[in-house]
Amino acid sequence: MSSRSPVEGRSGAEAPCAGLRVIDLGSGPAAGMATMVLADFGADVIAVERPGGDPWRRAPASAVWLRGKRSVTLDLRTEAGQERLHALAAAADVAVSAAAPGAMSRLRADYAALSEANSGLVYCSITGFGQEGPLAGRRGRESVVAARAGRMQTLSGIARREGPTYAAVPVGRHAAAHGAVAGILAALMERERSGRGQLVATSLLQGILFYDIHGLVLRQLADRDPSTYGPGTALGETDPLPQLHYQPVQAADGRWIQLGNLVERLFRSYLAAAGLSELGAQPRFAGPPNGFSPGPKEELRRAMLLRMRERSAGEWMDPFISDGNIAAEPYQSTQQALDHEDLVANGNVLTGEHPRLGLLRQPGVVACLTETPGTIGDPSREAGADTAAVLAALKAGREPWRERAGAARRADAAPSPATADGGPLAGLVVLDLASVIAGPLASSVLADMGARVIKVEPPGGDPFRAFRGGISTSKTTAGKESICLDLKQPRGRELLLALVKRSDVLIHNNRPGASERLGIGYGELAASNPRLVYVWSSPYGSRGPGAMRPGAHPIPGAAVGGALHQAGPSMPPAGDRAISSIDEQIETARWLHAANEPSPDPITSVVVAGAALLGLWARERSGRGQLVETSMLAASAYAQIDDFLSYEGKPARRPLDADLLGLGALERLYRARSGWVLLSVCGEVEWDALLRVLADDPAGTGLGDDERFATAESREQNDAALARSLAAIVSGRDADEWEERLSAAGVGAARADRGSVADFLGEDGHARAARLVRPVAHPRYGEILRHGPLVDFGRTGATCRPPALAGEHTRPLLRELGVDEEGVRELYAAGVVWSERP
């Protein structure tokens, strides 16, 4: 099965990664997804699997992440297997692994071993907890990392019970995999200048921390000034109810619709379509909805909920869509999302025959490069299907990349002075014209990789700066310079064009047509800078019925199934409870809102960063820029990759239990004597290790003799009984003790209620030892800790610079563009430029 994206490239255009040789040493989806993206864009990827194949092949989604790859089985525990791997890697461009630190070195498959004969190798290591620090050797699957890092405690309160909530959507894996794509391509670009490869490192932990937007800074400010920033204050409040612009609402047929009208203009359009304009026009509802006082806010909330019960979801969605200025989507499952018209129209769902599974529907390529598009590759091969051919070619010296590798690399070249210790993207200029989170956070990733990022904001700054007093923009402006330009004035557009002419990348998330009306569409800007990589991230994509519709962060969470998966099987109420009392509706809306937490924006950000690097790498080969498109819906589909596919007989994704404790007895949160512990037991080896640990407890001595739990199948059949037995055992010791004992035995376990993600970053010794936080001088708050990078680089390093105030660099940037001091004063006086007062 091979399908072309709906937008074809230039006739005969070569995919950007064509000619790259990639060795996938990973087991499972983290490395598998990263190398799949490279394969989709033309790389020759060889998956090196253990004899018998990767155990993760049992997962339905393996058919997706193994597509387009060749498969070789090698026993890396043997000298012969290691030598064959070294022969493969000697002429490869990239190797990717996913294992705890030390595991690959014991197999002579780490960066040190494989780069010895290939100094041009870019080696990406994806670990659980990072390369160093006290947690580095721990069992590093997503749920264990999420529990230990505070994500499950951060999600507490979705269900009305005490304790943490199981994190169902693997957002850390998504960020790590797509961050790895961006990091690999950045290192390859640096190699073009220096002739040398390097170690690229990320982790599930770094991926999970990527989603903390304001928590780390807010926690530090609350410690300094609790009366201004602490719990219960205007800036530190954690109101459990959704803001009105993000209100979930129930229709007459029982279906729920997620609203996403963040901008006041859109919210007013919603009120008009809902027949609530007269009420909304009253003085107590003046201004943006997030500024209403508590009484009026709750009055309008109830009016919205009552009005929405008057029509079915379809009867509401038709006028919402035809209006064109209302962000709204019905809640649905990931399987239902496979039929979403915009995902299908934009090539984000492709259908074809698979030799083993039959008719397969699966995600398309993650981004649309209009000049050099990607193509999903041939169906996944059986484990070891290509072993004989690949090894024969090696033995005969006919493997085609061997000659290319020797000719292309300058192994003795010194690092470029422009890139040593400055990040692999040093020397590149990125213009960030995006707003709020999805686009700006993407360019912050590029800034941490060394790019010079200039954030172009309107006078008054990015609207996101109004949230929490600007605290949240500490992350979305990290590492950037800021200039405020009024692009509605001709002189403002002239200044932007001057910046465009000296830039490499432009990122924006304007609605379709908005950039063109300002004269800054791709056609206009490419005419002045043909090398510009123009990255546009939209809610829906450009080629479906929703192309002109607005969107915001909770929209893809509802539309693609992440919110319902996290909300659990009891939400939203169905059947006789579908039309509930207003108080039940408010509680259901709170539950859905909490489950649809702010992941869709960062989920999109990391895809945008990778898409920008794909465009830059294509330019490295062709010398030309191009238009690159991504969408929030497509990115969220990739985050739901475990279930965003279908074929006859596909097993249903296991849902959370009603209390949101976990997916089953062996993947579940348990209340200990003190605290909560996450238990994650995978496979017979870990089950046997668990039994050995529990044998020390009187309550656990008979567990291994119970016939109900003797095999994996019988444990599955008696899951509820096993959960009750484990709950009784776990309640006998403290959570900290369970974490230490089980982790030492190689069982996945972590205390899950130490605190939030921000608490982990601020207090945990691993955060400091692994450099997950970095000190910077904030222009408003002074010395603070900011988040470390999503991706680290062994030779060039990452650059973690401070955030910027709105327009903080307007004056120096104007001088750089040749504007004299008198001209600067005139521009400020005319309102063409603006700067925030420190």
mmCIF file of N, CA and C in Angstrom, residues 688-791:
data_model
loop_
_atom_site.group_PDB
_atom_site.id
_atom_site.type_symbol
_atom_site.label_atom_id
_atom_site.label_comp_id
_atom_site.label_asym_id
_atom_site.label_seq_id
_atom_site.Cartn_x
_atom_site.Cartn_y
_atom_site.Cartn_z
ATOM 1 N N ASP A 688 7.011 -12.253 37.119
ATOM 2 C CA ASP A 688 7.783 -13.079 38.045
ATOM 3 C C ASP A 688 8.559 -12.220 39.042
ATOM 4 N N ALA A 689 9.098 -11.090 38.565
ATOM 5 C CA ALA A 689 9.802 -10.184 39.476
ATOM 6 C C ALA A 689 8.844 -9.597 40.499
ATOM 7 N N LEU A 690 7.634 -9.267 40.083
ATOM 8 C CA LEU A 690 6.628 -8.755 41.023
ATOM 9 C C LEU A 690 6.317 -9.797 42.089
ATOM 10 N N LEU A 691 6.146 -11.043 41.672
ATOM 11 C CA LEU A 691 5.838 -12.097 42.638
ATOM 12 C C LEU A 691 6.964 -12.257 43.657
ATOM 13 N N ARG A 692 8.205 -12.133 43.212
ATOM 14 C CA ARG A 692 9.325 -12.264 44.152
ATOM 15 C C ARG A 692 9.304 -11.144 45.191
ATOM 16 N N VAL A 693 8.971 -9.946 44.764
ATOM 17 C CA VAL A 693 8.902 -8.836 45.721
ATOM 18 C C VAL A 693 7.736 -9.036 46.673
ATOM 19 N N LEU A 694 6.585 -9.428 46.150
ATOM 20 C CA LEU A 694 5.401 -9.578 46.989
ATOM 21 C C LEU A 694 5.522 -10.764 47.936
ATOM 22 N N ALA A 695 6.388 -11.721 47.619
ATOM 23 C CA ALA A 695 6.559 -12.886 48.493
ATOM 24 C C ALA A 695 7.070 -12.489 49.869
ATOM 25 N N ASP A 696 7.674 -11.301 49.979
ATOM 26 C CA ASP A 696 8.156 -10.831 51.286
ATOM 27 C C ASP A 696 7.020 -10.314 52.163
ATOM 28 N N ASP A 697 5.842 -10.144 51.598
ATOM 29 C CA ASP A 697 4.689 -9.670 52.354
ATOM 30 C C ASP A 697 3.766 -10.836 52.675
ATOM 31 N N PRO A 698 3.324 -10.959 53.923
ATOM 32 C CA PRO A 698 2.408 -12.056 54.259
ATOM 33 C C PRO A 698 1.177 -12.084 53.365
ATOM 34 N N ALA A 699 0.663 -10.899 52.994
ATOM 35 C CA ALA A 699 -0.540 -10.860 52.172
ATOM 36 C C ALA A 699 -0.271 -11.284 50.735
ATOM 37 N N GLY A 700 0.990 -11.270 50.314
ATOM 38 C CA GLY A 700 1.290 -11.564 48.930
ATOM 39 C C GLY A 700 1.901 -12.923 48.698
ATOM 40 N N THR A 701 2.089 -13.720 49.733
ATOM 41 C CA THR A 701 2.804 -14.985 49.567
ATOM 42 C C THR A 701 2.051 -15.985 48.694
ATOM 43 N N GLY A 702 0.727 -15.936 48.695
ATOM 44 C CA GLY A 702 -0.029 -16.922 47.926
ATOM 45 C C GLY A 702 -0.403 -16.490 46.537
ATOM 46 N N LEU A 703 -0.010 -15.286 46.144
ATOM 47 C CA LEU A 703 -0.444 -14.781 44.852
ATOM 48 C C LEU A 703 0.080 -15.644 43.708
ATOM 49 N N GLY A 704 1.329 -16.074 43.798
ATOM 50 C CA GLY A 704 1.917 -16.864 42.731
ATOM 51 C C GLY A 704 1.346 -18.262 42.627
ATOM 52 N N ASP A 705 0.673 -18.748 43.689
ATOM 53 C CA ASP A 705 0.086 -20.087 43.671
ATOM 54 C C ASP A 705 -1.367 -20.091 43.247
ATOM 55 N N ASP A 706 -1.916 -18.914 43.044
ATOM 56 C CA ASP A 706 -3.336 -18.815 42.692
ATOM 57 C C ASP A 706 -3.508 -19.158 41.217
ATOM 58 N N GLU A 707 -4.264 -20.217 40.936
ATOM 59 C CA GLU A 707 -4.452 -20.667 39.554
ATOM 60 C C GLU A 707 -5.085 -19.601 38.667
ATOM 61 N N ARG A 708 -5.852 -18.700 39.279
ATOM 62 C CA ARG A 708 -6.499 -17.647 38.486
ATOM 63 C C ARG A 708 -5.479 -16.714 37.840
ATOM 64 N N PHE A 709 -4.270 -16.691 38.387
ATOM 65 C CA PHE A 709 -3.262 -15.743 37.914
ATOM 66 C C PHE A 709 -2.024 -16.447 37.359
ATOM 67 N N ALA A 710 -2.160 -17.703 36.988
ATOM 68 C CA ALA A 710 -0.996 -18.500 36.592
ATOM 69 C C ALA A 710 -0.446 -18.120 35.226
ATOM 70 N N THR A 711 -1.303 -17.681 34.328
ATOM 71 C CA THR A 711 -0.867 -17.326 32.967
ATOM 72 C C THR A 711 -1.380 -15.933 32.614
ATOM 73 N N ALA A 712 -0.812 -15.384 31.553
ATOM 74 C CA ALA A 712 -1.267 -14.067 31.108
ATOM 75 C C ALA A 712 -2.750 -14.115 30.745
ATOM 76 N N GLU A 713 -3.188 -15.206 30.117
ATOM 77 C CA GLU A 713 -4.585 -15.324 29.719
ATOM 78 C C GLU A 713 -5.490 -15.402 30.934
ATOM 79 N N SER A 714 -5.110 -16.197 31.930
ATOM 80 C CA SER A 714 -5.961 -16.322 33.116
ATOM 81 C C SER A 714 -5.960 -15.033 33.936
ATOM 82 N N ARG A 715 -4.848 -14.335 33.944
ATOM 83 C CA ARG A 715 -4.834 -13.040 34.638
ATOM 84 C C ARG A 715 -5.777 -12.060 33.960
ATOM 85 N N GLU A 716 -5.821 -12.093 32.639
ATOM 86 C CA GLU A 716 -6.729 -11.224 31.900
ATOM 87 C C GLU A 716 -8.177 -11.579 32.222
ATOM 88 N N GLN A 717 -8.485 -12.865 32.268
ATOM 89 C CA GLN A 717 -9.847 -13.304 32.548
ATOM 90 C C GLN A 717 -10.283 -12.964 33.973
ATOM 91 N N ASN A 718 -9.329 -12.900 34.891
ATOM 92 C CA ASN A 718 -9.644 -12.634 36.296
ATOM 93 C C ASN A 718 -9.063 -11.296 36.741
ATOM 94 N N ASP A 719 -9.135 -10.331 35.845
ATOM 95 C CA ASP A 719 -8.493 -9.039 36.096
ATOM 96 C C ASP A 719 -9.045 -8.346 37.335
ATOM 97 N N ALA A 720 -10.350 -8.349 37.500
ATOM 98 C CA ALA A 720 -10.938 -7.662 38.651
ATOM 99 C C ALA A 720 -10.487 -8.303 39.963
ATOM 100 N N ALA A 721 -10.421 -9.629 39.996
ATOM 101 C CA ALA A 721 -9.975 -10.312 41.205
ATOM 102 C C ALA A 721 -8.506 -10.015 41.490
ATOM 103 N N LEU A 722 -7.703 -9.960 40.432
ATOM 104 C CA LEU A 722 -6.290 -9.635 40.615
ATOM 105 C C LEU A 722 -6.132 -8.211 41.143
ATOM 106 N N ALA A 723 -6.932 -7.297 40.643
ATOM 107 C CA ALA A 723 -6.856 -5.910 41.126
ATOM 108 C C ALA A 723 -7.202 -5.841 42.607
ATOM 109 N N ARG A 724 -8.211 -6.586 43.028
ATOM 110 C CA ARG A 724 -8.570 -6.577 44.454
ATOM 111 C C ARG A 724 -7.447 -7.155 45.302
ATOM 112 N N SER A 725 -6.823 -8.235 44.833
ATOM 113 C CA SER A 725 -5.718 -8.837 45.582
ATOM 114 C C SER A 725 -4.538 -7.888 45.696
ATOM 115 N N LEU A 726 -4.189 -7.256 44.591
ATOM 116 C CA LEU A 726 -3.068 -6.321 44.614
ATOM 117 C C LEU A 726 -3.381 -5.103 45.466
ATOM 118 N N ALA A 727 -4.613 -4.616 45.416
ATOM 119 C CA ALA A 727 -4.990 -3.463 46.240
ATOM 120 C C ALA A 727 -4.811 -3.778 47.711
ATOM 121 N N ALA A 728 -5.177 -4.980 48.116
ATOM 122 C CA ALA A 728 -5.018 -5.356 49.527
ATOM 123 C C ALA A 728 -3.554 -5.437 49.917
ATOM 124 N N ILE A 729 -2.724 -5.954 49.026
ATOM 125 C CA ILE A 729 -1.288 -6.068 49.325
ATOM 126 C C ILE A 729 -0.637 -4.694 49.378
ATOM 127 N N VAL A 730 -0.919 -3.871 48.363
ATOM 128 C CA VAL A 730 -0.276 -2.561 48.266
ATOM 129 C C VAL A 730 -0.640 -1.680 49.458
ATOM 130 N N SER A 731 -1.833 -1.825 49.998
ATOM 131 C CA SER A 731 -2.265 -0.987 51.114
ATOM 132 C C SER A 731 -1.463 -1.228 52.387
ATOM 133 N N GLY A 732 -0.623 -2.260 52.394
ATOM 134 C CA GLY A 732 0.136 -2.575 53.602
ATOM 135 C C GLY A 732 1.450 -1.837 53.749
ATOM 136 N N ARG A 733 1.905 -1.148 52.721
ATOM 137 C CA ARG A 733 3.169 -0.410 52.802
ATOM 138 C C ARG A 733 2.982 0.990 52.200
ATOM 139 N N ASP A 734 3.954 1.871 52.453
ATOM 140 C CA ASP A 734 3.902 3.224 51.914
ATOM 141 C C ASP A 734 4.283 3.226 50.429
ATOM 142 N N ALA A 735 3.791 4.221 49.711
ATOM 143 C CA ALA A 735 4.045 4.314 48.266
ATOM 144 C C ALA A 735 5.531 4.462 47.965
ATOM 145 N N ASP A 736 6.252 5.254 48.762
ATOM 146 C CA ASP A 736 7.686 5.425 48.530
ATOM 147 C C ASP A 736 8.423 4.094 48.627
ATOM 148 N N GLU A 737 8.046 3.289 49.609
ATOM 149 C CA GLU A 737 8.700 1.999 49.784
ATOM 150 C C GLU A 737 8.399 1.078 48.612
ATOM 151 N N TRP A 738 7.152 1.077 48.155
ATOM 152 C CA TRP A 738 6.820 0.246 46.996
ATOM 153 C C TRP A 738 7.621 0.675 45.775
ATOM 154 N N GLU A 739 7.749 1.970 45.557
ATOM 155 C CA GLU A 739 8.502 2.431 44.394
ATOM 156 C C GLU A 739 9.941 1.930 44.444
ATOM 157 N N GLU A 740 10.577 2.058 45.584
ATOM 158 C CA GLU A 740 11.975 1.648 45.692
ATOM 159 C C GLU A 740 12.125 0.137 45.533
ATOM 160 N N ARG A 741 11.300 -0.638 46.192
ATOM 161 C CA ARG A 741 11.431 -2.093 46.145
ATOM 162 C C ARG A 741 11.132 -2.636 44.749
ATOM 163 N N LEU A 742 10.053 -2.160 44.138
ATOM 164 C CA LEU A 742 9.681 -2.673 42.832
ATOM 165 C C LEU A 742 10.629 -2.195 41.738
ATOM 166 N N SER A 743 11.035 -0.941 41.806
ATOM 167 C CA SER A 743 11.970 -0.433 40.797
ATOM 168 C C SER A 743 13.298 -1.173 40.861
ATOM 169 N N ALA A 744 13.770 -1.451 42.069
ATOM 170 C CA ALA A 744 15.028 -2.182 42.208
ATOM 171 C C ALA A 744 14.934 -3.581 41.619
ATOM 172 N N ALA A 745 13.717 -4.148 41.601
ATOM 173 C CA ALA A 745 13.528 -5.489 41.047
ATOM 174 C C ALA A 745 13.251 -5.471 39.550
ATOM 175 N N GLY A 746 13.224 -4.275 38.954
ATOM 176 C CA GLY A 746 12.970 -4.174 37.527
ATOM 177 C C GLY A 746 11.512 -4.162 37.150
ATOM 178 N N VAL A 747 10.646 -3.850 38.106
ATOM 179 C CA VAL A 747 9.211 -3.764 37.854
ATOM 180 C C VAL A 747 8.844 -2.301 37.682
ATOM 181 N N GLY A 748 7.990 -1.993 36.720
ATOM 182 C CA GLY A 748 7.552 -0.625 36.524
ATOM 183 C C GLY A 748 6.691 -0.153 37.678
ATOM 184 N N ALA A 749 7.154 0.862 38.395
ATOM 185 C CA ALA A 749 6.404 1.370 39.541
ATOM 186 C C ALA A 749 6.890 2.770 39.869
ATOM 187 N N ALA A 750 5.976 3.603 40.366
ATOM 188 C CA ALA A 750 6.351 4.953 40.782
ATOM 189 C C ALA A 750 5.272 5.507 41.693
ATOM 190 N N ARG A 751 5.703 6.222 42.727
ATOM 191 C CA ARG A 751 4.734 6.966 43.515
ATOM 192 C C ARG A 751 4.162 8.069 42.623
ATOM 193 N N ALA A 752 2.840 8.233 42.664
ATOM 194 C CA ALA A 752 2.181 9.110 41.697
ATOM 195 C C ALA A 752 1.600 10.372 42.306
ATOM 196 N N ASP A 753 1.728 10.578 43.617
ATOM 197 C CA ASP A 753 1.068 11.725 44.238
ATOM 198 C C ASP A 753 2.035 12.620 44.999
ATOM 199 N N ARG A 754 3.307 12.648 44.598
ATOM 200 C CA ARG A 754 4.242 13.548 45.271
ATOM 201 C C ARG A 754 3.892 15.013 45.024
ATOM 202 N N GLY A 755 3.339 15.315 43.881
ATOM 203 C CA GLY A 755 3.009 16.684 43.530
ATOM 204 C C GLY A 755 2.807 16.797 42.039
ATOM 205 N N SER A 756 2.646 18.017 41.576
ATOM 206 C CA SER A 756 2.410 18.277 40.159
ATOM 207 C C SER A 756 3.706 18.191 39.362
ATOM 208 N N VAL A 757 3.592 18.350 38.058
ATOM 209 C CA VAL A 757 4.774 18.428 37.200
ATOM 210 C C VAL A 757 5.662 19.587 37.633
ATOM 211 N N ALA A 758 5.059 20.723 37.966
ATOM 212 C CA ALA A 758 5.841 21.876 38.420
ATOM 213 C C ALA A 758 6.572 21.556 39.719
ATOM 214 N N ASP A 759 5.932 20.805 40.617
ATOM 215 C CA ASP A 759 6.597 20.409 41.862
ATOM 216 C C ASP A 759 7.783 19.496 41.572
ATOM 217 N N PHE A 760 7.612 18.578 40.638
ATOM 218 C CA PHE A 760 8.725 17.700 40.260
ATOM 219 C C PHE A 760 9.904 18.520 39.755
ATOM 220 N N LEU A 761 9.626 19.471 38.881
ATOM 221 C CA LEU A 761 10.697 20.296 38.323
ATOM 222 C C LEU A 761 11.367 21.143 39.386
ATOM 223 N N GLY A 762 10.589 21.618 40.345
ATOM 224 C CA GLY A 762 11.148 22.508 41.344
ATOM 225 C C GLY A 762 11.823 21.810 42.501
ATOM 226 N N GLU A 763 11.430 20.552 42.799
ATOM 227 C CA GLU A 763 11.886 19.909 44.019
ATOM 228 C C GLU A 763 12.704 18.644 43.812
ATOM 229 N N ASP A 764 12.461 17.913 42.756
ATOM 230 C CA ASP A 764 13.072 16.595 42.612
ATOM 231 C C ASP A 764 14.541 16.716 42.233
ATOM 232 N N GLY A 765 15.390 15.951 42.886
ATOM 233 C CA GLY A 765 16.820 15.992 42.597
ATOM 234 C C GLY A 765 17.156 15.556 41.189
ATOM 235 N N HIS A 766 16.322 14.692 40.618
ATOM 236 C CA HIS A 766 16.585 14.254 39.239
ATOM 237 C C HIS A 766 16.454 15.412 38.261
ATOM 238 N N ALA A 767 15.515 16.327 38.528
ATOM 239 C CA ALA A 767 15.320 17.456 37.612
ATOM 240 C C ALA A 767 16.583 18.292 37.508
ATOM 241 N N ARG A 768 17.280 18.493 38.628
ATOM 242 C CA ARG A 768 18.526 19.272 38.592
ATOM 243 C C ARG A 768 19.660 18.451 37.981
ATOM 244 N N ALA A 769 19.781 17.190 38.415
ATOM 245 C CA ALA A 769 20.895 16.367 37.942
ATOM 246 C C ALA A 769 20.826 16.127 36.441
ATOM 247 N N ALA A 770 19.634 15.985 35.907
ATOM 248 C CA ALA A 770 19.461 15.746 34.474
ATOM 249 C C ALA A 770 19.319 17.041 33.686
ATOM 250 N N ARG A 771 19.474 18.171 34.341
ATOM 251 C CA ARG A 771 19.407 19.502 33.729
ATOM 252 C C ARG A 771 18.075 19.700 32.995
ATOM 253 N N LEU A 772 17.011 19.264 33.661
ATOM 254 C CA LEU A 772 15.672 19.462 33.114
ATOM 255 C C LEU A 772 15.168 20.868 33.372
ATOM 256 N N VAL A 773 15.861 21.609 34.234
ATOM 257 C CA VAL A 773 15.604 23.032 34.446
ATOM 258 C C VAL A 773 16.928 23.766 34.292
ATOM 259 N N ARG A 774 16.849 24.992 33.764
ATOM 260 C CA ARG A 774 18.058 25.787 33.523
ATOM 261 C C ARG A 774 17.829 27.209 34.062
ATOM 262 N N PRO A 775 18.788 27.784 34.764
ATOM 263 C CA PRO A 775 18.617 29.153 35.271
ATOM 264 C C PRO A 775 18.783 30.184 34.156
ATOM 265 N N VAL A 776 17.883 31.180 34.150
ATOM 266 C CA VAL A 776 17.982 32.301 33.211
ATOM 267 C C VAL A 776 17.563 33.575 33.938
ATOM 268 N N ALA A 777 17.900 34.711 33.338
ATOM 269 C CA ALA A 777 17.488 36.009 33.873
ATOM 270 C C ALA A 777 16.227 36.452 33.143
ATOM 271 N N HIS A 778 15.092 36.337 33.798
ATOM 272 C CA HIS A 778 13.819 36.739 33.199
ATOM 273 C C HIS A 778 13.746 38.263 33.198
ATOM 274 N N PRO A 779 13.301 38.883 32.087
ATOM 275 C CA PRO A 779 13.286 40.350 32.027
ATOM 276 C C PRO A 779 12.311 40.994 33.014
ATOM 277 N N ARG A 780 11.348 40.247 33.524
ATOM 278 C CA ARG A 780 10.427 40.818 34.504
ATOM 279 C C ARG A 780 10.640 40.250 35.901
ATOM 280 N N TYR A 781 10.936 38.964 36.022
ATOM 281 C CA TYR A 781 10.959 38.295 37.321
ATOM 282 C C TYR A 781 12.363 38.036 37.862
ATOM 283 N N GLY A 782 13.384 38.436 37.127
ATOM 284 C CA GLY A 782 14.740 38.208 37.594
ATOM 285 C C GLY A 782 15.169 36.762 37.410
ATOM 286 N N GLU A 783 16.043 36.283 38.273
ATOM 287 C CA GLU A 783 16.597 34.933 38.144
ATOM 288 C C GLU A 783 15.506 33.892 38.395
ATOM 289 N N ILE A 784 15.247 33.045 37.396
ATOM 290 C CA ILE A 784 14.279 31.964 37.538
ATOM 291 C C ILE A 784 14.841 30.717 36.872
ATOM 292 N N LEU A 785 14.186 29.600 37.138
ATOM 293 C CA LEU A 785 14.462 28.373 36.407
ATOM 294 C C LEU A 785 13.467 28.254 35.262
ATOM 295 N N ARG A 786 13.957 27.986 34.081
ATOM 296 C CA ARG A 786 13.094 27.694 32.947
ATOM 297 C C ARG A 786 13.251 26.232 32.575
ATOM 298 N N HIS A 787 12.345 25.725 31.747
ATOM 299 C CA HIS A 787 12.421 24.340 31.293
ATOM 300 C C HIS A 787 13.683 24.131 30.458
ATOM 301 N N GLY A 788 14.280 22.955 30.615
ATOM 302 C CA GLY A 788 15.359 22.568 29.725
ATOM 303 C C GLY A 788 14.810 22.254 28.344
ATOM 304 N N PRO A 789 15.667 21.922 27.395
ATOM 305 C CA PRO A 789 15.214 21.682 26.020
ATOM 306 C C PRO A 789 14.496 20.349 25.879
ATOM 307 N N LEU A 790 13.668 20.250 24.865
ATOM 308 C CA LEU A 790 13.048 18.977 24.527
ATOM 309 C C LEU A 790 14.082 17.996 24.001
ATOM 310 N N VAL A 791 15.103 18.513 23.312
ATOM 311 C CA VAL A 791 16.139 17.681 22.700
ATOM 312 C C VAL A 791 17.505 18.249 23.067
#
